[in-house]
Amino acid sequence: MKPMLVAFISVFAVSNAFADINISPQQADQLVQTGKIKPLTELETTAKNQVKGTTVIYSNLEQDDDTGAYEYEAKVQDAQNILWEVQINAQTGAVLEVEKDD
């Protein structure tokens, strides 16, 4: 195997080892019940309001592997059918980032 390819594979494998942890719907329900995160419907509404969106196409709840913070990510389609990515701190409801989805 070529040295450059081996280096790429090694870096890729290490970067995936530090990936965020996906939260299942059951885990999300428990986190809401214990007050650790905002209700998902509230987070979804916040995401829609950031871009005057009409539809959440996709959403995901993750826990940052480094900080332990819970983040809600949503892809929202606006009235012009443009997709936006909205990241929200699921514990506080603070909007972390809003950007057009590439």
PDB file of N, CA and C in Angstrom:
ATOM      1  N   MET A   1       0.852  -1.166   0.000  1.00  0.00           N
ATOM      2  CA  MET A   1       0.000   0.000   0.000  1.00  0.00           C
ATOM      3  C   MET A   1       0.900   1.232   0.000  1.00  0.00           C
ATOM      4  N   LYS A   2       0.503   2.249  -0.731  1.00  0.00           N
ATOM      5  CA  LYS A   2       1.303   3.463  -0.831  1.00  0.00           C
ATOM      6  C   LYS A   2       1.290   4.214   0.497  1.00  0.00           C
ATOM      7  N   PRO A   3       2.432   4.844   0.855  1.00  0.00           N
ATOM      8  CA  PRO A   3       2.519   5.543   2.150  1.00  0.00           C
ATOM      9  C   PRO A   3       1.463   6.631   2.335  1.00  0.00           C
ATOM     10  N   MET A   4       1.138   7.382   1.276  1.00  0.00           N
ATOM     11  CA  MET A   4       0.155   8.462   1.397  1.00  0.00           C
ATOM     12  C   MET A   4      -1.230   7.896   1.711  1.00  0.00           C
ATOM     13  N   LEU A   5      -1.584   6.787   1.076  1.00  0.00           N
ATOM     14  CA  LEU A   5      -2.875   6.152   1.317  1.00  0.00           C
ATOM     15  C   LEU A   5      -2.952   5.622   2.744  1.00  0.00           C
ATOM     16  N   VAL A   6      -1.872   5.031   3.217  1.00  0.00           N
ATOM     17  CA  VAL A   6      -1.829   4.517   4.582  1.00  0.00           C
ATOM     18  C   VAL A   6      -2.005   5.665   5.573  1.00  0.00           C
ATOM     19  N   ALA A   7      -1.341   6.789   5.323  1.00  0.00           N
ATOM     20  CA  ALA A   7      -1.471   7.945   6.216  1.00  0.00           C
ATOM     21  C   ALA A   7      -2.899   8.456   6.229  1.00  0.00           C
ATOM     22  N   PHE A   8      -3.540   8.517   5.063  1.00  0.00           N
ATOM     23  CA  PHE A   8      -4.925   8.990   4.986  1.00  0.00           C
ATOM     24  C   PHE A   8      -5.854   8.066   5.763  1.00  0.00           C
ATOM     25  N   ILE A   9      -5.700   6.776   5.569  1.00  0.00           N
ATOM     26  CA  ILE A   9      -6.552   5.810   6.263  1.00  0.00           C
ATOM     27  C   ILE A   9      -6.346   5.924   7.772  1.00  0.00           C
ATOM     28  N   SER A  10      -5.114   6.110   8.214  1.00  0.00           N
ATOM     29  CA  SER A  10      -4.839   6.237   9.645  1.00  0.00           C
ATOM     30  C   SER A  10      -5.498   7.473  10.233  1.00  0.00           C
ATOM     31  N   VAL A  11      -5.382   8.613   9.541  1.00  0.00           N
ATOM     32  CA  VAL A  11      -6.004   9.843  10.017  1.00  0.00           C
ATOM     33  C   VAL A  11      -7.512   9.697  10.033  1.00  0.00           C
ATOM     34  N   PHE A  12      -8.083   9.088   8.995  1.00  0.00           N
ATOM     35  CA  PHE A  12      -9.532   8.892   8.919  1.00  0.00           C
ATOM     36  C   PHE A  12     -10.007   8.023  10.074  1.00  0.00           C
ATOM     37  N   ALA A  13      -9.303   6.952  10.362  1.00  0.00           N
ATOM     38  CA  ALA A  13      -9.697   6.047  11.442  1.00  0.00           C
ATOM     39  C   ALA A  13      -9.632   6.746  12.796  1.00  0.00           C
ATOM     40  N   VAL A  14      -8.599   7.544  13.026  1.00  0.00           N
ATOM     41  CA  VAL A  14      -8.468   8.256  14.295  1.00  0.00           C
ATOM     42  C   VAL A  14      -9.555   9.308  14.424  1.00  0.00           C
ATOM     43  N   SER A  15      -9.866  10.043  13.337  1.00  0.00           N
ATOM     44  CA  SER A  15     -10.889  11.094  13.428  1.00  0.00           C
ATOM     45  C   SER A  15     -12.259  10.505  13.716  1.00  0.00           C
ATOM     46  N   ASN A  16     -12.555   9.336  13.208  1.00  0.00           N
ATOM     47  CA  ASN A  16     -13.834   8.698  13.490  1.00  0.00           C
ATOM     48  C   ASN A  16     -13.928   8.176  14.914  1.00  0.00           C
ATOM     49  N   ALA A  17     -12.793   7.934  15.547  1.00  0.00           N
ATOM     50  CA  ALA A  17     -12.797   7.452  16.925  1.00  0.00           C
ATOM     51  C   ALA A  17     -13.306   8.525  17.886  1.00  0.00           C
ATOM     52  N   PHE A  18     -13.255   9.799  17.471  1.00  0.00           N
ATOM     53  CA  PHE A  18     -13.693  10.905  18.317  1.00  0.00           C
ATOM     54  C   PHE A  18     -15.006  11.501  17.843  1.00  0.00           C
ATOM     55  N   ALA A  19     -15.813  10.730  17.170  1.00  0.00           N
ATOM     56  CA  ALA A  19     -17.086  11.221  16.644  1.00  0.00           C
ATOM     57  C   ALA A  19     -18.078  11.441  17.783  1.00  0.00           C
ATOM     58  N   ASP A  20     -19.048  12.321  17.523  1.00  0.00           N
ATOM     59  CA  ASP A  20     -20.103  12.556  18.503  1.00  0.00           C
ATOM     60  C   ASP A  20     -20.957  11.300  18.665  1.00  0.00           C
ATOM     61  N   ILE A  21     -21.689  11.234  19.757  1.00  0.00           N
ATOM     62  CA  ILE A  21     -22.511  10.073  20.079  1.00  0.00           C
ATOM     63  C   ILE A  21     -23.961  10.383  19.713  1.00  0.00           C
ATOM     64  N   ASN A  22     -24.541   9.588  18.824  1.00  0.00           N
ATOM     65  CA  ASN A  22     -25.947   9.760  18.465  1.00  0.00           C
ATOM     66  C   ASN A  22     -26.835   9.325  19.632  1.00  0.00           C
ATOM     67  N   ILE A  23     -27.906  10.089  19.841  1.00  0.00           N
ATOM     68  CA  ILE A  23     -28.852   9.811  20.914  1.00  0.00           C
ATOM     69  C   ILE A  23     -30.116   9.216  20.300  1.00  0.00           C
ATOM     70  N   SER A  24     -30.543   8.086  20.803  1.00  0.00           N
ATOM     71  CA  SER A  24     -31.748   7.429  20.288  1.00  0.00           C
ATOM     72  C   SER A  24     -32.998   8.177  20.757  1.00  0.00           C
ATOM     73  N   PRO A  25     -34.134   7.967  20.098  1.00  0.00           N
ATOM     74  CA  PRO A  25     -35.382   8.598  20.553  1.00  0.00           C
ATOM     75  C   PRO A  25     -35.730   8.247  22.007  1.00  0.00           C
ATOM     76  N   GLN A  26     -35.464   7.027  22.418  1.00  0.00           N
ATOM     77  CA  GLN A  26     -35.751   6.617  23.795  1.00  0.00           C
ATOM     78  C   GLN A  26     -34.852   7.372  24.777  1.00  0.00           C
ATOM     79  N   GLN A  27     -33.575   7.509  24.428  1.00  0.00           N
ATOM     80  CA  GLN A  27     -32.657   8.258  25.276  1.00  0.00           C
ATOM     81  C   GLN A  27     -33.065   9.727  25.336  1.00  0.00           C
ATOM     82  N   ALA A  28     -33.493  10.281  24.194  1.00  0.00           N
ATOM     83  CA  ALA A  28     -33.933  11.676  24.146  1.00  0.00           C
ATOM     84  C   ALA A  28     -35.126  11.887  25.076  1.00  0.00           C
ATOM     85  N   ASP A  29     -36.076  10.958  25.054  1.00  0.00           N
ATOM     86  CA  ASP A  29     -37.239  11.058  25.945  1.00  0.00           C
ATOM     87  C   ASP A  29     -36.804  11.094  27.410  1.00  0.00           C
ATOM     88  N   GLN A  30     -35.848  10.251  27.771  1.00  0.00           N
ATOM     89  CA  GLN A  30     -35.352  10.222  29.149  1.00  0.00           C
ATOM     90  C   GLN A  30     -34.661  11.534  29.513  1.00  0.00           C
ATOM     91  N   LEU A  31     -33.897  12.085  28.563  1.00  0.00           N
ATOM     92  CA  LEU A  31     -33.195  13.343  28.820  1.00  0.00           C
ATOM     93  C   LEU A  31     -34.186  14.498  29.000  1.00  0.00           C
ATOM     94  N   VAL A  32     -35.271  14.477  28.232  1.00  0.00           N
ATOM     95  CA  VAL A  32     -36.311  15.508  28.381  1.00  0.00           C
ATOM     96  C   VAL A  32     -36.976  15.366  29.747  1.00  0.00           C
ATOM     97  N   GLN A  33     -37.332  14.133  30.105  1.00  0.00           N
ATOM     98  CA  GLN A  33     -38.018  13.888  31.380  1.00  0.00           C
ATOM     99  C   GLN A  33     -37.175  14.294  32.588  1.00  0.00           C
ATOM    100  N   THR A  34     -35.872  14.153  32.476  1.00  0.00           N
ATOM    101  CA  THR A  34     -34.994  14.511  33.592  1.00  0.00           C
ATOM    102  C   THR A  34     -34.555  15.975  33.533  1.00  0.00           C
ATOM    103  N   GLY A  35     -35.011  16.697  32.505  1.00  0.00           N
ATOM    104  CA  GLY A  35     -34.703  18.118  32.396  1.00  0.00           C
ATOM    105  C   GLY A  35     -33.316  18.432  31.865  1.00  0.00           C
ATOM    106  N   LYS A  36     -32.643  17.432  31.311  1.00  0.00           N
ATOM    107  CA  LYS A  36     -31.287  17.662  30.798  1.00  0.00           C
ATOM    108  C   LYS A  36     -31.286  18.346  29.434  1.00  0.00           C
ATOM    109  N   ILE A  37     -32.380  18.173  28.667  1.00  0.00           N
ATOM    110  CA  ILE A  37     -32.500  18.857  27.377  1.00  0.00           C
ATOM    111  C   ILE A  37     -33.911  19.416  27.240  1.00  0.00           C
ATOM    112  N   LYS A  38     -34.056  20.363  26.325  1.00  0.00           N
ATOM    113  CA  LYS A  38     -35.366  20.937  26.010  1.00  0.00           C
ATOM    114  C   LYS A  38     -36.185  19.893  25.247  1.00  0.00           C
ATOM    115  N   PRO A  39     -37.512  20.001  25.279  1.00  0.00           N
ATOM    116  CA  PRO A  39     -38.341  19.090  24.480  1.00  0.00           C
ATOM    117  C   PRO A  39     -37.995  19.221  22.983  1.00  0.00           C
ATOM    118  N   LEU A  40     -38.004  18.108  22.291  1.00  0.00           N
ATOM    119  CA  LEU A  40     -37.624  18.103  20.881  1.00  0.00           C
ATOM    120  C   LEU A  40     -38.542  18.990  20.042  1.00  0.00           C
ATOM    121  N   THR A  41     -39.826  19.069  20.411  1.00  0.00           N
ATOM    122  CA  THR A  41     -40.737  19.937  19.654  1.00  0.00           C
ATOM    123  C   THR A  41     -40.323  21.401  19.785  1.00  0.00           C
ATOM    124  N   GLU A  42     -39.836  21.785  20.954  1.00  0.00           N
ATOM    125  CA  GLU A  42     -39.352  23.157  21.165  1.00  0.00           C
ATOM    126  C   GLU A  42     -38.095  23.418  20.329  1.00  0.00           C
ATOM    127  N   LEU A  43     -37.177  22.443  20.300  1.00  0.00           N
ATOM    128  CA  LEU A  43     -35.959  22.591  19.505  1.00  0.00           C
ATOM    129  C   LEU A  43     -36.280  22.670  18.016  1.00  0.00           C
ATOM    130  N   GLU A  44     -37.248  21.873  17.579  1.00  0.00           N
ATOM    131  CA  GLU A  44     -37.662  21.900  16.173  1.00  0.00           C
ATOM    132  C   GLU A  44     -38.248  23.266  15.807  1.00  0.00           C
ATOM    133  N   THR A  45     -39.078  23.809  16.672  1.00  0.00           N
ATOM    134  CA  THR A  45     -39.672  25.128  16.430  1.00  0.00           C
ATOM    135  C   THR A  45     -38.585  26.197  16.356  1.00  0.00           C
ATOM    136  N   THR A  46     -37.615  26.124  17.238  1.00  0.00           N
ATOM    137  CA  THR A  46     -36.502  27.073  17.223  1.00  0.00           C
ATOM    138  C   THR A  46     -35.749  26.986  15.901  1.00  0.00           C
ATOM    139  N   ALA A  47     -35.504  25.768  15.417  1.00  0.00           N
ATOM    140  CA  ALA A  47     -34.797  25.583  14.141  1.00  0.00           C
ATOM    141  C   ALA A  47     -35.589  26.194  12.988  1.00  0.00           C
ATOM    142  N   LYS A  48     -36.884  25.932  12.946  1.00  0.00           N
ATOM    143  CA  LYS A  48     -37.727  26.483  11.885  1.00  0.00           C
ATOM    144  C   LYS A  48     -37.722  28.006  11.911  1.00  0.00           C
ATOM    145  N   ASN A  49     -37.772  28.587  13.082  1.00  0.00           N
ATOM    146  CA  ASN A  49     -37.833  30.043  13.217  1.00  0.00           C
ATOM    147  C   ASN A  49     -36.557  30.744  12.772  1.00  0.00           C
ATOM    148  N   GLN A  50     -35.451  30.033  12.740  1.00  0.00           N
ATOM    149  CA  GLN A  50     -34.187  30.654  12.351  1.00  0.00           C
ATOM    150  C   GLN A  50     -34.143  31.026  10.874  1.00  0.00           C
ATOM    151  N   VAL A  51     -34.854  30.285  10.049  1.00  0.00           N
ATOM    152  CA  VAL A  51     -34.837  30.544   8.598  1.00  0.00           C
ATOM    153  C   VAL A  51     -36.246  30.656   8.038  1.00  0.00           C
ATOM    154  N   LYS A  52     -37.197  30.939   8.899  1.00  0.00           N
ATOM    155  CA  LYS A  52     -38.596  31.001   8.474  1.00  0.00           C
ATOM    156  C   LYS A  52     -38.944  29.737   7.684  1.00  0.00           C
ATOM    157  N   GLY A  53     -38.483  28.624   8.216  1.00  0.00           N
ATOM    158  CA  GLY A  53     -38.667  27.347   7.544  1.00  0.00           C
ATOM    159  C   GLY A  53     -40.075  26.825   7.642  1.00  0.00           C
ATOM    160  N   THR A  54     -40.383  26.006   6.705  1.00  0.00           N
ATOM    161  CA  THR A  54     -41.689  25.388   6.701  1.00  0.00           C
ATOM    162  C   THR A  54     -41.611  23.908   7.049  1.00  0.00           C
ATOM    163  N   THR A  55     -40.463  23.302   6.798  1.00  0.00           N
ATOM    164  CA  THR A  55     -40.349  21.861   6.978  1.00  0.00           C
ATOM    165  C   THR A  55     -38.984  21.483   7.526  1.00  0.00           C
ATOM    166  N   VAL A  56     -38.977  20.653   8.549  1.00  0.00           N
ATOM    167  CA  VAL A  56     -37.730  20.050   8.996  1.00  0.00           C
ATOM    168  C   VAL A  56     -37.589  18.749   8.214  1.00  0.00           C
ATOM    169  N   ILE A  57     -36.556  18.702   7.386  1.00  0.00           N
ATOM    170  CA  ILE A  57     -36.320  17.538   6.532  1.00  0.00           C
ATOM    171  C   ILE A  57     -35.643  16.410   7.316  1.00  0.00           C
ATOM    172  N   TYR A  58     -34.778  16.798   8.221  1.00  0.00           N
ATOM    173  CA  TYR A  58     -33.979  15.832   8.971  1.00  0.00           C
ATOM    174  C   TYR A  58     -33.592  16.464  10.301  1.00  0.00           C
ATOM    175  N   SER A  59     -33.568  15.671  11.345  1.00  0.00           N
ATOM    176  CA  SER A  59     -33.042  16.176  12.617  1.00  0.00           C
ATOM    177  C   SER A  59     -32.309  15.054  13.339  1.00  0.00           C
ATOM    178  N   ASN A  60     -31.398  15.473  14.207  1.00  0.00           N
ATOM    179  CA  ASN A  60     -30.569  14.517  14.919  1.00  0.00           C
ATOM    180  C   ASN A  60     -30.166  15.117  16.262  1.00  0.00           C
ATOM    181  N   LEU A  61     -30.091  14.297  17.268  1.00  0.00           N
ATOM    182  CA  LEU A  61     -29.624  14.721  18.583  1.00  0.00           C
ATOM    183  C   LEU A  61     -28.342  13.967  18.878  1.00  0.00           C
ATOM    184  N   GLU A  62     -27.289  14.714  19.220  1.00  0.00           N
ATOM    185  CA  GLU A  62     -26.002  14.108  19.504  1.00  0.00           C
ATOM    186  C   GLU A  62     -25.440  14.658  20.803  1.00  0.00           C
ATOM    187  N   GLN A  63     -24.539  13.878  21.384  1.00  0.00           N
ATOM    188  CA  GLN A  63     -23.785  14.337  22.536  1.00  0.00           C
ATOM    189  C   GLN A  63     -22.336  14.494  22.096  1.00  0.00           C
ATOM    190  N   ASP A  64     -21.778  15.678  22.309  1.00  0.00           N
ATOM    191  CA  ASP A  64     -20.397  15.941  21.940  1.00  0.00           C
ATOM    192  C   ASP A  64     -19.494  15.046  22.773  1.00  0.00           C
ATOM    193  N   ASP A  65     -18.654  14.301  22.096  1.00  0.00           N
ATOM    194  CA  ASP A  65     -17.787  13.335  22.760  1.00  0.00           C
ATOM    195  C   ASP A  65     -16.761  14.015  23.672  1.00  0.00           C
ATOM    196  N   ASP A  66     -16.375  15.250  23.325  1.00  0.00           N
ATOM    197  CA  ASP A  66     -15.367  15.953  24.119  1.00  0.00           C
ATOM    198  C   ASP A  66     -15.974  16.693  25.311  1.00  0.00           C
ATOM    199  N   THR A  67     -17.042  17.443  25.064  1.00  0.00           N
ATOM    200  CA  THR A  67     -17.595  18.322  26.108  1.00  0.00           C
ATOM    201  C   THR A  67     -18.766  17.714  26.860  1.00  0.00           C
ATOM    202  N   GLY A  68     -19.426  16.722  26.265  1.00  0.00           N
ATOM    203  CA  GLY A  68     -20.608  16.127  26.889  1.00  0.00           C
ATOM    204  C   GLY A  68     -21.883  16.899  26.607  1.00  0.00           C
ATOM    205  N   ALA A  69     -21.785  18.031  25.890  1.00  0.00           N
ATOM    206  CA  ALA A  69     -22.959  18.854  25.583  1.00  0.00           C
ATOM    207  C   ALA A  69     -23.854  18.156  24.558  1.00  0.00           C
ATOM    208  N   TYR A  70     -25.155  18.353  24.711  1.00  0.00           N
ATOM    209  CA  TYR A  70     -26.126  17.795  23.775  1.00  0.00           C
ATOM    210  C   TYR A  70     -26.434  18.844  22.701  1.00  0.00           C
ATOM    211  N   GLU A  71     -26.382  18.424  21.428  1.00  0.00           N
ATOM    212  CA  GLU A  71     -26.652  19.326  20.321  1.00  0.00           C
ATOM    213  C   GLU A  71     -27.727  18.747  19.423  1.00  0.00           C
ATOM    214  N   TYR A  72     -28.664  19.612  19.064  1.00  0.00           N
ATOM    215  CA  TYR A  72     -29.747  19.267  18.147  1.00  0.00           C
ATOM    216  C   TYR A  72     -29.383  19.873  16.802  1.00  0.00           C
ATOM    217  N   GLU A  73     -29.394  19.059  15.760  1.00  0.00           N
ATOM    218  CA  GLU A  73     -29.099  19.535  14.415  1.00  0.00           C
ATOM    219  C   GLU A  73     -30.313  19.258  13.537  1.00  0.00           C
ATOM    220  N   ALA A  74     -30.715  20.271  12.782  1.00  0.00           N
ATOM    221  CA  ALA A  74     -31.862  20.107  11.888  1.00  0.00           C
ATOM    222  C   ALA A  74     -31.539  20.677  10.520  1.00  0.00           C
ATOM    223  N   LYS A  75     -32.047  20.019   9.510  1.00  0.00           N
ATOM    224  CA  LYS A  75     -32.007  20.561   8.154  1.00  0.00           C
ATOM    225  C   LYS A  75     -33.416  21.060   7.875  1.00  0.00           C
ATOM    226  N   VAL A  76     -33.509  22.364   7.609  1.00  0.00           N
ATOM    227  CA  VAL A  76     -34.800  23.016   7.433  1.00  0.00           C
ATOM    228  C   VAL A  76     -34.897  23.540   6.009  1.00  0.00           C
ATOM    229  N   GLN A  77     -36.039  23.286   5.382  1.00  0.00           N
ATOM    230  CA  GLN A  77     -36.283  23.786   4.028  1.00  0.00           C
ATOM    231  C   GLN A  77     -37.110  25.057   4.128  1.00  0.00           C
ATOM    232  N   ASP A  78     -36.610  26.138   3.503  1.00  0.00           N
ATOM    233  CA  ASP A  78     -37.332  27.404   3.574  1.00  0.00           C
ATOM    234  C   ASP A  78     -38.362  27.514   2.442  1.00  0.00           C
ATOM    235  N   ALA A  79     -39.040  28.631   2.365  1.00  0.00           N
ATOM    236  CA  ALA A  79     -40.113  28.835   1.382  1.00  0.00           C
ATOM    237  C   ALA A  79     -39.606  28.795  -0.056  1.00  0.00           C
ATOM    238  N   GLN A  80     -38.301  29.047  -0.264  1.00  0.00           N
ATOM    239  CA  GLN A  80     -37.711  28.990  -1.613  1.00  0.00           C
ATOM    240  C   GLN A  80     -37.060  27.631  -1.892  1.00  0.00           C
ATOM    241  N   ASN A  81     -37.364  26.648  -1.060  1.00  0.00           N
ATOM    242  CA  ASN A  81     -36.833  25.284  -1.179  1.00  0.00           C
ATOM    243  C   ASN A  81     -35.323  25.198  -0.980  1.00  0.00           C
ATOM    244  N   ILE A  82     -34.756  26.156  -0.276  1.00  0.00           N
ATOM    245  CA  ILE A  82     -33.338  26.120   0.065  1.00  0.00           C
ATOM    246  C   ILE A  82     -33.193  25.402   1.403  1.00  0.00           C
ATOM    247  N   LEU A  83     -32.213  24.505   1.481  1.00  0.00           N
ATOM    248  CA  LEU A  83     -31.963  23.772   2.720  1.00  0.00           C
ATOM    249  C   LEU A  83     -30.956  24.520   3.588  1.00  0.00           C
ATOM    250  N   TRP A  84     -31.253  24.578   4.867  1.00  0.00           N
ATOM    251  CA  TRP A  84     -30.400  25.215   5.861  1.00  0.00           C
ATOM    252  C   TRP A  84     -30.071  24.212   6.948  1.00  0.00           C
ATOM    253  N   GLU A  85     -28.901  24.324   7.514  1.00  0.00           N
ATOM    254  CA  GLU A  85     -28.518  23.502   8.654  1.00  0.00           C
ATOM    255  C   GLU A  85     -28.520  24.397   9.886  1.00  0.00           C
ATOM    256  N   VAL A  86     -29.239  23.965  10.911  1.00  0.00           N
ATOM    257  CA  VAL A  86     -29.336  24.729  12.153  1.00  0.00           C
ATOM    258  C   VAL A  86     -28.853  23.841  13.294  1.00  0.00           C
ATOM    259  N   GLN A  87     -27.898  24.352  14.071  1.00  0.00           N
ATOM    260  CA  GLN A  87     -27.398  23.628  15.238  1.00  0.00           C
ATOM    261  C   GLN A  87     -27.798  24.393  16.491  1.00  0.00           C
ATOM    262  N   ILE A  88     -28.336  23.649  17.454  1.00  0.00           N
ATOM    263  CA  ILE A  88     -28.860  24.245  18.677  1.00  0.00           C
ATOM    264  C   ILE A  88     -28.320  23.478  19.881  1.00  0.00           C
ATOM    265  N   ASN A  89     -27.956  24.211  20.921  1.00  0.00           N
ATOM    266  CA  ASN A  89     -27.590  23.580  22.180  1.00  0.00           C
ATOM    267  C   ASN A  89     -28.888  23.034  22.774  1.00  0.00           C
ATOM    268  N   ALA A  90     -29.001  21.728  22.868  1.00  0.00           N
ATOM    269  CA  ALA A  90     -30.255  21.099  23.307  1.00  0.00           C
ATOM    270  C   ALA A  90     -30.543  21.325  24.780  1.00  0.00           C
ATOM    271  N   GLN A  91     -29.546  21.693  25.552  1.00  0.00           N
ATOM    272  CA  GLN A  91     -29.748  21.931  26.977  1.00  0.00           C
ATOM    273  C   GLN A  91     -30.303  23.327  27.246  1.00  0.00           C
ATOM    274  N   THR A  92     -29.782  24.318  26.510  1.00  0.00           N
ATOM    275  CA  THR A  92     -30.172  25.701  26.759  1.00  0.00           C
ATOM    276  C   THR A  92     -31.145  26.255  25.722  1.00  0.00           C
ATOM    277  N   GLY A  93     -31.180  25.639  24.534  1.00  0.00           N
ATOM    278  CA  GLY A  93     -32.000  26.155  23.442  1.00  0.00           C
ATOM    279  C   GLY A  93     -31.305  27.249  22.651  1.00  0.00           C
ATOM    280  N   ALA A  94     -30.049  27.554  22.987  1.00  0.00           N
ATOM    281  CA  ALA A  94     -29.295  28.585  22.271  1.00  0.00           C
ATOM    282  C   ALA A  94     -28.912  28.094  20.882  1.00  0.00           C
ATOM    283  N   VAL A  95     -29.093  28.971  19.890  1.00  0.00           N
ATOM    284  CA  VAL A  95     -28.724  28.641  18.517  1.00  0.00           C
ATOM    285  C   VAL A  95     -27.211  28.782  18.392  1.00  0.00           C
ATOM    286  N   LEU A  96     -26.564  27.720  17.915  1.00  0.00           N
ATOM    287  CA  LEU A  96     -25.113  27.703  17.797  1.00  0.00           C
ATOM    288  C   LEU A  96     -24.648  28.103  16.400  1.00  0.00           C
ATOM    289  N   GLU A  97     -25.411  27.688  15.377  1.00  0.00           N
ATOM    290  CA  GLU A  97     -24.983  27.956  14.011  1.00  0.00           C
ATOM    291  C   GLU A  97     -26.172  27.812  13.066  1.00  0.00           C
ATOM    292  N   VAL A  98     -26.207  28.698  12.068  1.00  0.00           N
ATOM    293  CA  VAL A  98     -27.187  28.617  10.996  1.00  0.00           C
ATOM    294  C   VAL A  98     -26.436  28.836   9.703  1.00  0.00           C
ATOM    295  N   GLU A  99     -26.519  27.875   8.775  1.00  0.00           N
ATOM    296  CA  GLU A  99     -25.842  28.037   7.501  1.00  0.00           C
ATOM    297  C   GLU A  99     -26.584  27.282   6.408  1.00  0.00           C
ATOM    298  N   LYS A 100     -26.390  27.753   5.165  1.00  0.00           N
ATOM    299  CA  LYS A 100     -26.986  27.041   4.030  1.00  0.00           C
ATOM    300  C   LYS A 100     -26.315  25.682   3.932  1.00  0.00           C
ATOM    301  N   ASP A 101     -27.138  24.696   3.635  1.00  0.00           N
ATOM    302  CA  ASP A 101     -26.626  23.332   3.487  1.00  0.00           C
ATOM    303  C   ASP A 101     -26.070  23.171   2.087  1.00  0.00           C
ATOM    304  N   ASP A 102     -24.852  22.674   1.988  1.00  0.00           N
ATOM    305  CA  ASP A 102     -24.230  22.490   0.665  1.00  0.00           C
ATOM    306  C   ASP A 102     -24.623  21.188   0.040  1.00  0.00           C
TER     307      ASP A 102
END
